Coordinates of C-alpha atoms and ligand atoms in Angstrom, one line a residue:
Chain A
M1 CA 84.7 204.5 -47.7
A2 CA 81.5 205.6 -45.4
K3 CA 81.8 208.0 -42.3
I4 CA 80.1 206.0 -39.5
T5 CA 79.5 208.2 -36.2
F6 CA 79.4 206.2 -33.1
I7 CA 77.6 208.3 -29.9
Q8 CA 78.7 206.6 -26.5
H9 CA 76.0 206.3 -23.5
N10 CA 77.4 209.8 -22.2
G11 CA 77.1 211.6 -25.3
K12 CA 80.5 211.7 -26.8
S13 CA 80.4 210.6 -30.2
Q14 CA 83.4 209.6 -32.3
D15 CA 83.2 209.8 -36.5
I16 CA 85.1 207.3 -38.4
E17 CA 86.2 206.6 -41.6
A18 CA 84.7 203.0 -42.6
T19 CA 86.1 200.5 -45.3
N20 CA 83.3 199.2 -47.9
G21 CA 83.4 195.5 -47.7
G22 CA 84.1 195.6 -43.9
T23 CA 82.1 195.4 -41.0
V24 CA 80.6 198.7 -38.6
M25 CA 82.6 196.2 -35.5
E26 CA 86.0 196.1 -37.0
A27 CA 85.7 199.8 -38.2
A28 CA 84.5 200.4 -33.9
T29 CA 87.6 198.4 -32.9
K30 CA 90.5 199.5 -35.7
H31 CA 89.8 202.6 -34.4
N32 CA 89.1 201.7 -30.6
V33 CA 86.0 203.0 -30.1
P34 CA 85.1 202.4 -26.5
G35 CA 82.5 199.4 -25.2
I36 CA 83.0 197.5 -28.6
D37 CA 84.8 195.1 -27.5
A38 CA 84.1 192.1 -29.9
D39 CA 85.7 189.4 -27.7
C40 CA 85.0 186.4 -31.0
G41 CA 86.1 189.1 -33.8
G42 CA 83.1 188.9 -35.4
A43 CA 82.0 185.2 -35.5
C44 CA 78.5 186.4 -34.6
A45 CA 79.4 184.1 -31.2
C46 CA 80.2 186.9 -28.3
A47 CA 77.7 189.5 -28.6
T48 CA 80.3 192.3 -27.3
C49 CA 79.8 194.0 -30.6
H50 CA 75.9 195.1 -30.0
V51 CA 74.6 198.6 -30.8
Y52 CA 71.6 200.8 -31.7
V53 CA 71.2 202.1 -34.7
D54 CA 69.9 205.2 -35.4
D55 CA 66.1 204.6 -36.3
A56 CA 66.4 206.6 -39.9
W57 CA 69.2 203.6 -41.0
L58 CA 67.8 200.7 -40.2
S59 CA 66.8 199.6 -43.4
K60 CA 69.4 200.4 -45.0
L61 CA 71.4 197.7 -43.3
N62 CA 72.0 194.2 -44.6
P63 CA 69.2 192.2 -43.0
M64 CA 70.2 189.9 -40.3
G65 CA 70.8 186.4 -40.3
S66 CA 69.1 183.7 -38.2
M67 CA 72.3 183.3 -36.0
E68 CA 72.2 187.0 -35.3
E69 CA 68.8 187.4 -34.7
S70 CA 68.8 184.4 -31.9
M71 CA 71.9 186.0 -30.6
L72 CA 70.2 189.5 -30.3
D73 CA 67.7 187.6 -28.3
F74 CA 69.5 186.8 -25.4
A75 CA 71.9 189.7 -25.7
D76 CA 71.8 192.4 -22.2
N77 CA 69.7 195.5 -22.9
V78 CA 68.2 194.8 -26.4
Q79 CA 65.6 197.2 -27.8
P80 CA 64.1 197.0 -31.5
N81 CA 67.2 198.8 -33.2
S82 CA 69.3 196.6 -31.5
R83 CA 72.4 195.0 -34.1
L84 CA 75.4 193.1 -33.9
S85 CA 78.0 195.4 -35.6
C86 CA 80.2 192.6 -36.6
Q87 CA 77.1 191.6 -38.9
I88 CA 76.4 194.9 -40.1
V89 CA 78.7 195.2 -43.9
V90 CA 79.8 199.0 -44.9
T91 CA 79.1 200.2 -48.2
E92 CA 79.1 203.4 -50.2
D93 CA 75.0 204.0 -48.8
L94 CA 76.0 203.7 -45.0
D95 CA 78.0 206.7 -45.3
G96 CA 76.2 208.8 -42.3
L97 CA 75.5 206.1 -40.4
V98 CA 74.7 206.3 -36.7
V99 CA 75.3 204.3 -34.0
T100 CA 74.9 204.2 -30.1
V101 CA 77.2 201.8 -27.9
P102 CA 75.1 200.4 -25.4
E103 CA 75.7 201.8 -21.7
S104 CA 75.8 198.1 -20.3
Q105 CA 79.3 197.5 -22.3
F106 CA 81.4 199.7 -20.5
Chain B
M1 CA 102.1 204.0 0.1
A2 CA 104.3 205.5 -2.4
L3 CA 103.4 204.0 -5.9
A4 CA 106.6 202.2 -6.9
K5 CA 107.8 204.0 -10.7
L6 CA 105.3 203.1 -13.5
E7 CA 106.4 204.4 -16.4
N8 CA 107.7 201.6 -18.9
I9 CA 105.9 198.4 -19.7
L10 CA 106.7 195.7 -22.0
I11 CA 104.8 193.1 -23.6
I12 CA 106.6 189.6 -25.1
G13 CA 104.5 188.4 -27.8
A14 CA 102.2 190.5 -30.6
G15 CA 99.1 188.3 -30.7
Q16 CA 95.8 188.4 -29.1
A17 CA 96.8 188.8 -25.6
A18 CA 99.5 191.1 -25.8
S19 CA 97.1 193.5 -28.3
Q20 CA 94.2 193.6 -25.7
A21 CA 96.9 193.9 -22.5
A22 CA 98.2 197.2 -24.4
N23 CA 94.2 198.3 -25.4
S24 CA 93.5 197.7 -21.6
L25 CA 96.1 199.4 -20.0
R26 CA 95.3 202.6 -22.5
Q27 CA 91.8 202.5 -21.7
L28 CA 92.3 202.2 -17.8
G29 CA 94.7 205.7 -17.7
F30 CA 98.3 204.5 -18.5
Q31 CA 100.0 207.3 -19.8
G32 CA 103.5 205.7 -20.0
R33 CA 105.4 203.9 -22.6
I34 CA 103.7 200.8 -23.7
R35 CA 106.3 198.2 -26.0
I36 CA 105.0 195.3 -28.1
F37 CA 107.9 192.9 -29.2
G38 CA 106.5 190.3 -31.6
N39 CA 108.3 188.0 -34.2
E40 CA 105.6 187.3 -36.9
G41 CA 107.0 190.8 -38.9
Q42 CA 102.9 191.1 -38.5
P43 CA 100.8 193.7 -36.5
P44 CA 99.0 191.5 -33.2
Y45 CA 96.1 189.7 -35.7
Q46 CA 93.3 187.1 -35.0
R47 CA 93.5 183.7 -35.7
P48 CA 90.4 181.6 -35.6
P49 CA 89.4 183.0 -39.3
L50 CA 92.6 181.7 -40.3
S51 CA 91.0 177.8 -40.7
K52 CA 87.7 179.4 -41.2
A53 CA 86.3 181.8 -43.5
Y54 CA 89.9 183.4 -44.0
M55 CA 91.2 180.0 -45.2
L56 CA 87.8 179.7 -47.8
G57 CA 88.9 183.0 -49.1
Q58 CA 85.9 184.9 -47.7
M59 CA 87.6 187.3 -45.7
P60 CA 90.4 189.9 -47.0
A61 CA 93.8 189.2 -45.1
E62 CA 93.4 193.5 -43.9
R63 CA 90.5 192.3 -41.8
L64 CA 92.1 189.8 -39.7
F65 CA 94.4 193.0 -38.1
F66 CA 93.0 194.3 -34.8
K67 CA 93.8 197.6 -35.4
A68 CA 95.1 199.9 -38.2
E69 CA 99.2 200.3 -37.8
E70 CA 98.3 204.2 -37.7
Q71 CA 96.1 203.5 -34.8
W72 CA 98.8 201.7 -33.0
E73 CA 100.6 205.2 -33.6
K74 CA 97.6 207.1 -32.0
D75 CA 97.4 205.1 -29.0
N76 CA 101.0 205.6 -28.6
I77 CA 101.7 201.7 -28.3
D78 CA 105.2 201.4 -30.3
L79 CA 104.8 198.2 -32.1
K80 CA 108.2 196.1 -32.8
I81 CA 107.0 193.7 -34.6
D82 CA 110.5 192.2 -36.2
E83 CA 112.2 191.9 -32.5
E84 CA 112.2 188.8 -31.3
I85 CA 113.2 188.4 -27.2
I86 CA 115.6 186.0 -26.6
S87 CA 115.8 186.4 -22.4
I88 CA 114.5 188.5 -18.9
D89 CA 116.8 189.5 -16.7
A90 CA 114.4 189.5 -13.4
V91 CA 116.7 191.3 -11.5
N92 CA 117.7 194.3 -13.5
K93 CA 114.2 194.1 -14.6
S94 CA 115.3 194.5 -18.3
I95 CA 114.7 192.4 -21.8
K96 CA 117.2 191.3 -24.3
S97 CA 116.4 190.8 -28.2
K98 CA 118.0 188.4 -30.7
T99 CA 119.1 191.8 -32.3
G100 CA 121.3 192.4 -29.5
N101 CA 119.0 195.2 -28.3
Q102 CA 118.2 195.7 -24.6
Y103 CA 115.1 197.2 -23.1
E104 CA 113.9 197.8 -19.2
Y105 CA 110.9 197.9 -17.8
D106 CA 108.5 198.5 -14.7
K107 CA 106.0 196.0 -15.8
L108 CA 106.2 193.2 -18.0
I109 CA 103.8 191.0 -19.3
I110 CA 104.6 187.5 -21.3
A111 CA 102.0 187.0 -23.8
T112 CA 103.9 184.7 -26.3
G113 CA 101.6 182.4 -26.9
S114 CA 102.6 178.7 -28.2
K115 CA 103.9 176.7 -31.3
V116 CA 102.3 174.0 -32.9
R117 CA 103.8 170.5 -31.4
H118 CA 105.8 168.4 -34.3
L119 CA 104.7 165.0 -35.4
P120 CA 108.3 163.1 -35.0
A121 CA 107.7 160.9 -37.9
Q122 CA 109.9 160.2 -41.2
G123 CA 109.2 162.5 -44.2
A124 CA 107.6 165.1 -41.4
Q125 CA 110.0 167.8 -43.1
L126 CA 108.8 166.5 -47.0
S127 CA 107.7 169.9 -48.8
G128 CA 103.3 169.9 -48.9
V129 CA 103.4 169.1 -45.0
H130 CA 101.9 172.0 -43.2
Y131 CA 101.2 173.1 -39.7
L132 CA 98.9 175.8 -39.1
K133 CA 99.1 179.1 -36.5
T134 CA 100.0 181.9 -38.6
I135 CA 99.0 183.8 -41.4
K136 CA 101.7 183.0 -43.7
D137 CA 100.7 179.2 -42.9
S138 CA 97.1 179.8 -43.8
D139 CA 98.6 181.6 -47.0
D140 CA 100.6 178.5 -48.0
L141 CA 98.3 175.9 -47.0
G142 CA 95.3 177.5 -48.5
A143 CA 97.4 178.1 -52.1
E144 CA 98.5 174.1 -51.9
L145 CA 95.0 173.6 -51.4
D146 CA 93.2 175.4 -54.7
N147 CA 95.9 173.1 -57.0
A148 CA 95.6 169.8 -55.0
K149 CA 93.2 166.4 -55.1
N150 CA 94.0 164.5 -51.7
L151 CA 94.6 166.1 -48.7
V152 CA 95.5 164.5 -45.2
I153 CA 94.9 165.7 -42.0
I154 CA 96.5 164.3 -39.1
G155 CA 94.8 165.0 -35.7
A156 CA 91.3 165.5 -35.6
G157 CA 91.2 168.8 -33.1
Y158 CA 89.4 171.8 -33.8
I159 CA 91.8 173.0 -36.4
G160 CA 91.7 170.0 -38.1
L161 CA 88.2 169.5 -38.8
E162 CA 87.7 173.2 -39.8
V163 CA 90.4 173.0 -42.3
A164 CA 88.6 169.3 -43.3
A165 CA 85.2 171.5 -43.6
C166 CA 87.1 174.1 -45.9
A167 CA 88.8 171.7 -48.3
Q168 CA 85.6 169.8 -48.6
K169 CA 83.4 172.7 -49.6
K170 CA 86.6 173.2 -52.0
G171 CA 86.4 169.8 -53.3
L172 CA 89.8 167.9 -52.2
N173 CA 89.0 164.3 -50.8
V174 CA 89.8 164.8 -47.2
T175 CA 91.1 161.9 -45.0
I176 CA 91.2 162.6 -41.1
I177 CA 94.0 160.2 -39.1
E178 CA 93.1 160.5 -35.3
A179 CA 95.5 158.3 -33.5
A180 CA 92.3 158.5 -30.4
P181 CA 89.2 155.9 -30.3
R182 CA 87.2 159.1 -31.6
I183 CA 87.9 162.6 -32.8
L184 CA 88.1 165.7 -30.8
A185 CA 88.9 163.1 -27.9
R186 CA 90.8 166.0 -25.7
V187 CA 88.4 168.5 -26.1
A188 CA 84.7 167.3 -26.3
S189 CA 82.3 165.0 -25.0
P190 CA 81.6 161.2 -26.7
E191 CA 78.4 162.7 -27.7
L192 CA 79.7 165.4 -29.7
S193 CA 82.7 163.7 -30.8
Q194 CA 80.0 161.5 -32.8
F195 CA 78.0 164.0 -34.2
Y196 CA 80.7 165.9 -35.5
E197 CA 82.0 162.3 -37.3
N198 CA 78.6 162.2 -38.6
V199 CA 79.0 165.7 -39.9
H200 CA 81.9 165.2 -41.7
E201 CA 81.6 161.7 -43.4
S202 CA 78.1 162.1 -44.5
A203 CA 80.1 165.3 -46.0
G204 CA 82.3 163.3 -48.0
V205 CA 85.2 162.9 -45.7
K206 CA 86.9 159.7 -44.4
I207 CA 87.9 159.1 -40.9
L208 CA 90.3 156.7 -39.6
T209 CA 90.5 156.8 -35.6
Q210 CA 92.8 154.7 -33.4
S211 CA 95.2 155.3 -36.3
G212 CA 99.2 156.1 -36.2
V213 CA 101.2 157.4 -38.9
A214 CA 104.3 155.1 -39.5
K215 CA 105.9 158.0 -42.0
I216 CA 104.8 160.3 -44.3
N217 CA 106.5 159.1 -47.9
G218 CA 107.3 161.3 -51.0
A219 CA 111.2 162.1 -52.9
Q220 CA 110.9 165.8 -52.2
K221 CA 106.9 166.5 -52.2
V222 CA 104.8 164.5 -49.9
E223 CA 103.0 161.5 -51.6
S224 CA 100.9 159.4 -49.7
V225 CA 101.1 158.6 -46.1
T226 CA 101.3 155.1 -44.2
L227 CA 99.5 154.3 -41.5
G228 CA 100.8 152.1 -38.4
D229 CA 98.9 149.3 -40.1
G230 CA 100.7 149.5 -43.2
T231 CA 98.1 150.9 -45.3
N232 CA 99.1 153.8 -47.8
I233 CA 96.9 156.7 -48.2
D234 CA 97.7 159.5 -51.1
A235 CA 98.4 162.8 -50.3
D236 CA 99.5 165.4 -51.9
V237 CA 99.0 168.0 -49.4
V238 CA 99.3 166.7 -45.2
L239 CA 97.8 169.0 -42.2
I240 CA 99.6 168.0 -39.2
G241 CA 97.4 169.2 -36.2
I242 CA 98.5 167.4 -32.8
G243 CA 98.6 170.0 -30.4
I244 CA 100.6 172.8 -29.2
I245 CA 103.1 173.5 -26.7
P246 CA 103.2 177.1 -24.5
N247 CA 106.4 179.4 -25.3
D248 CA 107.2 179.8 -21.4
E249 CA 111.1 178.9 -22.0
I250 CA 112.3 182.5 -21.3
A251 CA 110.2 182.6 -18.6
K252 CA 111.7 179.1 -17.2
S253 CA 115.1 180.6 -18.0
A254 CA 114.4 183.9 -16.1
G255 CA 113.5 181.6 -12.8
I256 CA 110.0 182.0 -13.2
I257 CA 108.2 178.9 -12.0
C258 CA 106.2 177.2 -14.7
N259 CA 104.6 174.1 -15.0
N260 CA 103.2 173.4 -18.7
G261 CA 102.9 176.9 -19.2
I262 CA 104.1 179.8 -16.7
D263 CA 101.6 179.5 -13.2
V264 CA 100.2 182.7 -12.7
D265 CA 97.9 183.7 -10.1
E266 CA 94.4 185.0 -10.1
N267 CA 95.2 188.3 -11.4
A268 CA 97.6 187.0 -14.4
K269 CA 101.0 186.9 -12.0
T270 CA 103.8 185.1 -12.4
S271 CA 106.0 184.4 -9.6
N272 CA 107.8 187.7 -9.8
P273 CA 105.7 190.2 -8.5
D274 CA 106.7 192.4 -12.0
I275 CA 106.0 189.9 -14.3
Y276 CA 102.7 188.9 -15.5
A277 CA 102.0 186.5 -18.3
C278 CA 98.6 186.0 -20.3
G279 CA 97.2 184.0 -23.3
D280 CA 98.6 180.4 -24.1
C281 CA 101.5 180.5 -22.6
A282 CA 99.8 181.2 -19.4
N283 CA 98.6 178.1 -16.5
R284 CA 96.0 180.0 -14.2
M285 CA 93.8 178.3 -12.1
V286 CA 89.9 178.4 -12.7
D287 CA 87.3 178.5 -9.6
L288 CA 85.1 176.9 -11.4
Y289 CA 86.8 173.9 -11.8
G290 CA 89.2 174.2 -8.8
Q291 CA 91.9 173.4 -11.5
R292 CA 94.8 175.3 -12.7
M293 CA 95.0 173.9 -16.7
R294 CA 96.4 175.9 -19.6
L295 CA 93.3 177.1 -21.6
E296 CA 94.3 177.4 -25.3
S297 CA 91.4 180.2 -26.6
V298 CA 90.8 183.7 -27.9
H299 CA 88.6 184.4 -24.6
N300 CA 91.0 183.0 -22.3
A301 CA 94.1 185.3 -24.1
I302 CA 91.6 188.4 -23.3
E303 CA 90.4 187.9 -20.2
Q304 CA 94.0 187.2 -18.4
A305 CA 95.5 190.1 -20.7
K306 CA 92.4 192.5 -19.0
L307 CA 93.5 190.7 -15.2
A308 CA 97.0 192.1 -15.6
A309 CA 96.5 195.1 -17.0
A310 CA 94.3 196.1 -14.0
N311 CA 96.6 194.9 -11.8
I312 CA 99.0 196.7 -13.2
M313 CA 97.0 199.8 -12.7
G314 CA 96.2 199.0 -9.1
Q315 CA 92.5 198.5 -10.5
N316 CA 90.4 195.6 -9.0
A317 CA 89.9 192.3 -11.3
P318 CA 87.4 192.8 -13.8
K319 CA 84.4 190.2 -13.4
L320 CA 85.6 187.0 -15.0
D321 CA 83.2 184.9 -17.4
V322 CA 82.7 181.1 -17.6
P323 CA 85.6 179.9 -20.0
W324 CA 84.0 179.6 -23.6
F325 CA 85.0 178.8 -27.2
W326 CA 83.6 178.3 -30.4
S327 CA 83.9 176.4 -34.1
D328 CA 82.7 176.8 -37.1
Q329 CA 82.6 174.1 -39.7
Y330 CA 80.1 173.7 -42.6
D331 CA 76.5 175.5 -42.3
L332 CA 77.6 174.8 -37.7
K333 CA 78.4 177.4 -35.5
L334 CA 79.8 175.0 -32.4
Q335 CA 79.8 177.5 -29.2
I336 CA 81.3 176.4 -26.1
A337 CA 80.3 177.3 -22.7
G338 CA 82.3 175.6 -19.7
L339 CA 84.0 172.6 -19.5
A340 CA 82.9 169.0 -18.6
I341 CA 85.3 168.3 -15.5
G342 CA 83.3 166.2 -13.5
A343 CA 80.1 165.6 -15.6
T344 CA 79.1 162.2 -15.2
K345 CA 75.4 162.9 -17.6
T346 CA 74.8 164.9 -21.2
I347 CA 71.4 165.7 -21.6
I348 CA 70.7 166.8 -25.2
R349 CA 68.1 169.7 -25.6
G350 CA 66.9 170.1 -29.5
D351 CA 67.0 167.5 -32.6
M352 CA 70.4 166.6 -33.5
A353 CA 69.1 165.2 -37.0
A354 CA 67.7 168.8 -37.7
R355 CA 71.7 170.4 -36.5
K356 CA 69.9 172.4 -33.6
F357 CA 70.5 171.2 -30.1
A358 CA 72.3 171.5 -27.0
L359 CA 74.8 169.3 -24.8
F360 CA 74.2 170.0 -21.1
H361 CA 76.9 168.4 -19.4
I362 CA 75.7 167.9 -15.5
D363 CA 77.2 166.4 -12.0
D364 CA 75.3 164.0 -10.0
E365 CA 73.7 166.9 -8.4
N366 CA 72.4 168.0 -11.3
R367 CA 74.8 171.2 -11.8
I368 CA 75.5 172.9 -14.8
L369 CA 79.3 172.4 -15.8
A370 CA 79.7 173.0 -19.6
I371 CA 76.8 173.3 -22.6
D372 CA 78.3 172.6 -26.1
A373 CA 75.3 174.4 -28.3
I374 CA 75.2 173.8 -32.0
N375 CA 73.8 176.3 -34.1
S376 CA 71.5 177.1 -30.7
P377 CA 73.1 180.6 -29.6
P378 CA 70.2 181.3 -26.7
E379 CA 71.3 178.0 -25.1
F380 CA 75.0 179.3 -24.9
L381 CA 74.6 182.6 -23.8
V382 CA 71.5 181.5 -21.3
G383 CA 74.1 178.3 -20.3
K384 CA 76.8 180.9 -19.8
N385 CA 74.6 182.0 -16.9
L386 CA 73.9 179.0 -15.5
I387 CA 77.2 177.5 -15.2
A388 CA 78.5 180.6 -13.4
A389 CA 75.5 180.1 -11.1
R390 CA 76.4 176.5 -10.7
A391 CA 72.5 176.2 -11.1
K392 CA 71.5 172.7 -10.7
I393 CA 68.6 171.9 -12.8
A394 CA 67.1 168.4 -13.2
P395 CA 67.7 166.1 -16.5
H396 CA 63.9 166.5 -17.6
I397 CA 63.6 170.3 -17.3
L398 CA 66.5 170.6 -19.4
Q399 CA 65.7 168.6 -22.1
D400 CA 61.8 169.6 -22.6
T401 CA 62.4 172.4 -25.5
N402 CA 58.9 173.6 -24.2
I403 CA 60.4 175.5 -21.3
S404 CA 61.8 178.2 -22.7
V405 CA 65.5 178.9 -22.4
K406 CA 64.6 182.3 -20.6
E407 CA 62.5 180.2 -18.1
L408 CA 65.2 177.2 -17.2
A409 CA 66.8 179.3 -14.3
N410 CA 63.4 179.3 -12.7
H411 CA 63.5 175.6 -12.6
A412 CA 67.2 175.8 -10.6
Q413 CA 66.7 173.4 -7.3
N414 CA 68.7 174.7 -4.2
Ligands
FAD1 C1 94.3 178.5 -36.7 C2 93.8 178.6 -35.5 C3 92.1 178.9 -35.2 C4 91.5 178.8 -33.9 N1 90.9 179.3 -33.6 C5 90.3 179.6 -32.8 C6 88.2 179.8 -32.0 O1 87.8 179.2 -32.9 N2 88.0 180.2 -31.1 C7 89.1 180.2 -30.1 O2 88.5 181.2 -29.0 N3 90.6 180.8 -30.0 C8 90.8 179.9 -31.3 N4 92.3 179.7 -31.6 C9 93.2 180.0 -30.6 C10 93.3 181.5 -30.2 O3 93.4 182.3 -31.4 C11 94.7 181.7 -29.1 O4 94.0 181.2 -28.1 C12 95.0 182.9 -29.2 O5 95.4 183.6 -30.2 C13 96.0 183.0 -28.4 O6 96.4 184.4 -27.6 P1 98.1 184.3 -27.3 O7 98.2 186.0 -27.4 O8 98.0 183.9 -26.1 O9 99.1 184.0 -28.5 P2 98.8 184.3 -29.9 O10 97.9 184.9 -30.3 O11 99.7 182.9 -30.6 O12 100.0 185.6 -29.7 C14 101.7 185.0 -29.7 C15 102.7 186.2 -30.0 O13 103.8 186.2 -29.9 C16 104.5 186.2 -30.9 N5 106.1 185.1 -30.0 C17 106.7 184.3 -29.1 N6 107.6 184.3 -28.7 C18 108.2 185.1 -28.9 C19 109.3 186.1 -28.4 N7 110.3 185.6 -27.6 N8 109.8 187.6 -28.9 C20 108.6 188.0 -29.6 N9 107.5 187.3 -29.9 C21 107.5 186.2 -29.8 C22 104.2 184.7 -31.2 O14 105.3 184.6 -33.0 C23 102.8 185.0 -31.8 O15 102.9 186.1 -32.8 C24 92.5 179.2 -32.8 C25 94.3 179.4 -33.1 C26 94.3 178.8 -34.2 C27 96.0 179.2 -34.6
FES2 S1 81.9 190.5 -32.5 FE1 81.5 188.6 -31.5 S2 79.2 188.8 -31.6 FE2 80.1 190.4 -32.7

């Protein structure tokens, strides 16, 4: 298990216990984190699970695949710390991870 | 105007649309009671992986479920996963279950989905013959594939092709039998069909188009499939994937207007003002193409559920997206935006041989109606916006990969 903090654009935050081997997106949808619609259920096909990852954590995540990279090239409001949360695999090492949900996803 | 009483919302069906409708109602601030009635004995789950990652054993079952059971409780959404609904009394605003229980509603959402179309052939009841709709179907089929040699797939739609790719990876001999002259005939352009035919054939899958099934043979368990021309194909497992039928019977019996699914308006409302329908079971108007149709996709289920929830809560309808769909086969991700209805030309952008390209389907005025993107998310994401804007772009621009996808919109004609 890893604790993940989701911060909303209005500053509200929510701590969630995420299961190892699952994805950050699944942790969010299973606990109703607003703004993470995940329409394609994690198939890397919709970009509705976009998050900003706290800089301190970026290097600890599994690297981006080429599909994720090109989806993010064209998603809305992309920043250097953008990821698709359905492509971030939860491990013990991510305990304490902090991500922010873009305002445009509300 | 006084608001009508709104305390009890019932949702029939416990799938993609039901789950979204309940969540959206809560997100929009509905405080009353929500009850979801299912008949699979499972909390709501997503189906797409059933013919993809889950079937390959790359995704554990718990990842299929949208939410943990405790979360449904926390959200105060009452899940009755073994309570099949058999009738709606639209006059007294109540529904009745198979077990004899009756529930009253202020608003009712029908999200019953669809059932598989059965093949009316001799032998279709034999053991080893499968359909694919539920987790259980996927488990049963997947288990048999692990011990089988020859898989015959009847029907070359997306589900059939995805299972073909899975079975190929598992080392089976796979034969696909399709009645139409090409695979994906009902849902894809000839160019896309041709591409996937090549992909599957080069992976070793045998494809027989314009072939009908005469009968399925075997004592108890399937042994072979006989085609219309008498050819016999060995099979120890058969998958039938020849389309779906909307679950609209209980709506019909309640006097709700149905034409190939439950007719709904732009707010997912049926002919009865207190009853909504969304997902595979509904037949909706798609303005972009000026037609009523039934869409069988996750996007459609989610969108219509959001429309129903917004309308019930007296809120403006959310912005509509262009219909879209995806399919994973081998190392290929297909993303489709729009529908090629009325298209007269297909423009290829990118390199088909390199398996990274997009097909733009345009009409006589160069208006982009649909895009099939293979391993090309940029074309898909930008293309969705172009389709929504009804943009017209000349073929020589569309196919010029020196013009970046982002710039395409700048070349739109008036
Ligand atoms: C194997 C497979 C792969 C797919 N892949 C994709 C894909 O890649 N991309 C995509 O966009 N779409 C895909 N789809 C389609 C997508 O899953 C459906 O369009 C979507 O699930 C429709 O949602 P729904 O809520 O309308 O129906 P469902 O999710 O089917 O839910 C309906 C539920 O209602 C229940 N029910 C029916 N009648 C009653 C009753 N009287 N009482 C109680 N319960 C009842 C049903 O048993 C079912 O559980 C796939 C479908 C399958 C089967
Ligand atoms: S859930 Fe669709 S891309 Fe992540």
